[in-house]
mmCIF file of C-alpha atoms in Angstrom:
data_model
loop_
_atom_site.group_PDB
_atom_site.id
_atom_site.type_symbol
_atom_site.label_atom_id
_atom_site.label_comp_id
_atom_site.label_asym_id
_atom_site.label_seq_id
_atom_site.Cartn_x
_atom_site.Cartn_y
_atom_site.Cartn_z
ATOM 1 C CA MET A 1 93.806 183.830 -0.552
ATOM 2 C CA GLY A 2 96.216 182.969 2.216
ATOM 3 C CA LEU A 3 98.755 182.748 -0.503
ATOM 4 C CA PHE A 4 98.253 185.962 -1.618
ATOM 5 C CA LEU A 5 98.226 187.127 2.169
ATOM 6 C CA ALA A 6 101.369 185.362 2.540
ATOM 7 C CA LEU A 7 102.928 187.195 -0.477
ATOM 8 C CA SER A 8 101.788 190.783 0.455
ATOM 9 C CA GLY A 9 103.250 190.482 4.122
ATOM 10 C CA LEU A 10 106.478 189.141 2.264
ATOM 11 C CA LEU A 11 106.485 192.343 -0.014
ATOM 12 C CA VAL A 12 105.578 194.671 2.816
ATOM 13 C CA ALA A 13 108.165 192.729 4.639
ATOM 14 C CA VAL A 14 110.842 193.353 1.992
ATOM 15 C CA CYS A 15 110.002 196.923 1.306
ATOM 16 C CA GLY A 16 110.417 197.815 4.663
ATOM 17 C CA LEU A 17 114.023 195.774 4.991
ATOM 18 C CA ILE A 18 114.586 198.245 1.579
ATOM 19 C CA TRP A 19 113.723 201.239 3.407
ATOM 20 C CA GLN A 20 115.572 200.523 6.889
ATOM 21 C CA VAL A 21 118.545 199.772 4.660
ATOM 22 C CA ARG A 22 118.157 203.197 2.998
ATOM 23 C CA VAL A 23 117.783 204.946 6.146
ATOM 24 C CA PHE A 24 120.473 203.374 7.590
ATOM 25 C CA ALA A 25 122.650 204.474 4.151
ATOM 26 C CA HIS A 26 121.695 207.804 4.646
ATOM 27 C CA GLN A 27 122.303 207.795 8.554
ATOM 28 C CA VAL A 28 126.081 206.349 7.791
ATOM 29 C CA SER A 29 126.597 209.099 5.006
ATOM 30 C CA GLU A 30 125.369 211.593 7.271
ATOM 31 C CA SER A 31 128.036 210.571 9.994
ATOM 32 C CA ARG A 32 130.462 210.101 7.492
ATOM 33 C CA LEU A 33 129.889 213.921 6.787
ATOM 34 C CA ALA A 34 129.767 214.915 10.631
ATOM 35 C CA LEU A 35 133.204 213.079 10.871
ATOM 36 C CA ASP A 36 135.144 214.964 8.190
ATOM 37 C CA ARG A 37 133.693 218.286 9.478
ATOM 38 C CA ALA A 38 135.170 217.409 12.981
ATOM 39 C CA THR A 39 138.486 215.960 11.384
ATOM 40 C CA LYS A 40 138.778 219.275 9.610
ATOM 41 C CA GLU A 41 138.420 221.258 12.462
ATOM 42 C CA THR A 42 140.243 219.480 14.497
ATOM 43 C CA VAL A 43 143.431 219.275 11.741
ATOM 44 C CA ASP A 44 142.562 223.447 11.397
ATOM 45 C CA GLU A 45 142.535 223.991 15.202
ATOM 46 C CA ASN A 46 145.958 222.168 15.385
ATOM 47 C CA ILE A 47 147.779 224.318 12.679
ATOM 48 C CA ARG A 48 146.498 227.539 14.273
ATOM 49 C CA GLN A 49 148.148 226.344 17.432
ATOM 50 C CA ARG A 50 151.223 225.646 15.897
ATOM 51 C CA GLN A 51 150.932 228.649 14.131
ATOM 52 C CA ARG A 52 150.510 230.324 17.484
ATOM 53 C CA ALA A 53 153.294 228.566 19.263
ATOM 54 C CA THR A 54 155.485 229.473 16.545
ATOM 55 C CA LEU A 55 154.668 233.145 16.709
ATOM 56 C CA ASP A 56 155.101 232.928 20.846
ATOM 57 C CA PHE A 57 158.387 231.554 20.229
ATOM 58 C CA ILE A 58 160.073 233.828 18.468
ATOM 59 C CA GLY A 59 158.229 236.717 19.985
ATOM 60 C CA THR A 60 159.891 235.607 23.410
ATOM 61 C CA THR A 61 163.247 235.148 21.756
ATOM 62 C CA ILE A 62 163.107 237.813 19.013
ATOM 63 C CA GLU A 63 165.702 239.847 21.521
ATOM 64 C CA ARG A 64 168.216 237.259 21.745
ATOM 65 C CA GLN A 65 167.975 236.637 18.162
ATOM 66 C CA HIS A 66 168.272 240.322 17.281
ATOM 67 C CA ALA A 67 171.268 240.851 19.842
ATOM 68 C CA LEU A 68 173.260 237.645 18.064
ATOM 69 C CA TYR A 69 172.587 239.245 14.547
ATOM 70 C CA THR A 70 173.752 242.772 15.309
ATOM 71 C CA LYS A 71 176.515 241.147 17.524
ATOM 72 C CA ILE A 72 177.543 239.003 14.376
ATOM 73 C CA ASN A 73 176.748 242.027 11.423
ATOM 74 C CA SER A 74 178.390 244.852 13.209
ATOM 75 C CA ASP A 75 181.970 244.007 12.174
ATOM 76 C CA SER A 76 183.576 243.769 8.760
ATOM 77 C CA GLY A 77 186.432 241.848 9.728
ATOM 78 C CA PHE A 78 183.971 239.281 11.807
ATOM 79 C CA LEU A 79 183.606 236.168 9.832
ATOM 80 C CA SER A 80 187.774 235.809 9.680
ATOM 81 C CA LYS A 81 187.629 236.473 13.486
ATOM 82 C CA ALA A 82 184.972 233.381 13.922
ATOM 83 C CA SER A 83 187.308 231.427 11.895
ATOM 84 C CA ASP A 84 189.588 231.245 14.952
ATOM 85 C CA HIS A 85 188.047 228.804 17.107
ATOM 86 C CA ASP A 86 189.579 230.647 20.283
ATOM 87 C CA ARG A 87 187.963 233.904 19.701
ATOM 88 C CA GLN A 88 184.400 234.984 20.914
ATOM 89 C CA GLU A 89 183.244 236.027 17.526
ATOM 90 C CA PHE A 90 183.387 232.074 17.021
ATOM 91 C CA LEU A 91 181.262 231.675 20.078
ATOM 92 C CA ASP A 92 178.660 234.329 18.942
ATOM 93 C CA LEU A 93 178.432 232.592 15.481
ATOM 94 C CA ARG A 94 177.966 229.081 16.747
ATOM 95 C CA SER A 95 175.231 230.978 19.343
ATOM 96 C CA TYR A 96 173.136 232.427 16.339
ATOM 97 C CA LEU A 97 173.908 229.534 13.939
ATOM 98 C CA GLY A 98 172.621 227.485 16.862
ATOM 99 C CA TYR A 99 169.397 229.683 17.635
ATOM 100 C CA LEU A 100 168.658 229.243 13.692
ATOM 101 C CA GLU A 101 169.135 225.387 13.819
ATOM 102 C CA ASN A 102 166.977 225.369 16.761
ATOM 103 C CA ILE A 103 164.069 226.630 14.446
ATOM 104 C CA ALA A 104 165.072 225.153 11.588
ATOM 105 C CA ALA A 105 164.673 221.871 13.670
ATOM 106 C CA GLY A 106 161.629 222.789 14.665
ATOM 107 C CA VAL A 107 159.778 223.249 11.288
ATOM 108 C CA ASN A 108 161.589 220.361 10.177
ATOM 109 C CA MET A 109 160.101 218.359 12.503
ATOM 110 C CA ASP A 110 156.475 219.933 12.056
ATOM 111 C CA ILE A 111 156.746 221.451 15.739
ATOM 112 C CA PHE A 112 156.735 225.007 14.270
ATOM 113 C CA ASP A 113 154.862 226.199 11.584
ATOM 114 C CA GLN A 114 156.805 226.547 7.685
ATOM 115 C CA ASP A 115 154.930 229.314 6.614
ATOM 116 C CA VAL A 116 154.986 231.291 10.148
ATOM 117 C CA VAL A 117 158.922 231.135 10.050
ATOM 118 C CA ASP A 118 159.286 231.929 6.613
ATOM 119 C CA ARG A 119 157.301 235.129 7.123
ATOM 120 C CA THR A 120 158.885 236.098 10.187
ATOM 121 C CA VAL A 121 162.594 235.076 10.255
ATOM 122 C CA GLY A 122 162.991 233.189 6.810
ATOM 123 C CA ASN A 123 165.169 235.898 4.985
ATOM 124 C CA ARG A 124 167.754 235.723 8.322
ATOM 125 C CA LEU A 125 167.499 231.804 7.748
ATOM 126 C CA ILE A 126 168.111 232.245 4.074
ATOM 127 C CA ARG A 127 170.847 235.129 4.479
ATOM 128 C CA ALA A 128 172.683 233.208 6.989
ATOM 129 C CA TRP A 129 173.214 230.200 5.228
ATOM 130 C CA GLU A 130 174.209 232.167 2.135
ATOM 131 C CA ARG A 131 176.648 234.760 4.388
ATOM 132 C CA TYR A 132 177.963 231.551 6.731
ATOM 133 C CA GLY A 133 177.378 228.425 4.258
ATOM 134 C CA GLU A 134 181.152 228.187 3.651
ATOM 135 C CA TRP A 135 182.212 228.900 7.440
ATOM 136 C CA ILE A 136 179.878 225.897 8.243
ATOM 137 C CA ARG A 137 181.292 223.745 5.335
ATOM 138 C CA HIS A 138 184.794 224.400 6.972
ATOM 139 C CA ALA A 139 182.988 223.898 10.751
ATOM 140 C CA ARG A 140 181.714 220.397 9.470
ATOM 141 C CA LEU A 141 184.932 219.360 8.375
ATOM 142 C CA PHE A 142 187.068 220.622 11.044
ATOM 143 C CA GLN A 143 184.696 219.010 14.001
ATOM 144 C CA ASN A 144 184.196 215.921 11.465
ATOM 145 C CA ASP A 145 180.205 216.179 12.039
ATOM 146 C CA GLU A 146 178.602 216.498 8.121
ATOM 147 C CA ARG A 147 175.514 216.761 9.976
ATOM 148 C CA LEU A 148 176.259 220.253 11.733
ATOM 149 C CA TYR A 149 173.610 222.860 10.920
ATOM 150 C CA GLU A 150 171.704 220.346 8.520
ATOM 151 C CA GLU A 151 168.489 221.313 10.077
ATOM 152 C CA LEU A 152 168.755 225.209 8.931
ATOM 153 C CA GLU A 153 170.394 223.550 5.362
ATOM 154 C CA ASN A 154 167.589 221.515 4.935
ATOM 155 C CA LEU A 155 164.920 223.892 5.613
ATOM 156 C CA VAL A 156 166.997 227.064 3.652
ATOM 157 C CA LYS A 157 166.290 224.505 0.507
ATOM 158 C CA ARG A 158 162.662 224.518 1.064
ATOM 159 C CA LEU A 159 162.226 227.798 1.463
ATOM 160 C CA PRO A 160 161.707 230.498 -1.372
ATOM 161 C CA PRO A 161 164.353 232.211 -2.167
ATOM 162 C CA LEU A 162 164.842 236.246 -1.474
ATOM 163 C CA ALA A 163 163.409 238.491 -3.806
ATOM 164 C CA ARG A 164 166.328 239.619 -5.442
ATOM 165 C CA ALA A 165 164.304 242.261 -6.973
ATOM 166 C CA MET A 166 163.693 244.209 -3.488
ATOM 167 C CA GLU A 167 167.248 244.616 -2.908
ATOM 168 C CA PRO A 168 168.738 247.905 -3.697
ATOM 169 C CA ASN A 169 171.646 246.518 -5.598
ATOM 170 C CA ALA A 170 169.445 244.340 -7.599
ATOM 171 C CA GLU A 171 169.370 246.526 -10.563
ATOM 172 C CA ALA A 172 173.349 246.739 -10.640
ATOM 173 C CA SER A 173 174.265 243.201 -10.833
#
């Protein structure tokens, strides 16, 4: 009888241990799920904050961007004038490209949100590279600085191409 009681006690203890291990495993699983949810919520909130900061920056600098853009696009001979380092056009183009370079660096460093930048000023970034890429290559040689406007170049390479079909002259091409 004593052996039966001892075995019964041992069986109850083993069953209790198994039950406690299962409860602990369930608690671990629930904790893991809660941590995953909290991590996802934190990541999502960080993305929203980065998007908001990107929109804020672009919104507060849009007037300056527009003024620079208008200045460099109002004269059909602007680019030839901008090739002369002693002219105001040279400084204006450098200022505009510097502004775009700062945006690109912010995106490339994950400070600014690439999707927001693409949706708001992505076309300007791409068109600036298309229009002034050759000027930039000459400036790199002249200044002996291969990294000049490299942030802009790297970002433009990652952005989706412009929708050529939407342009008025697309059918004539």
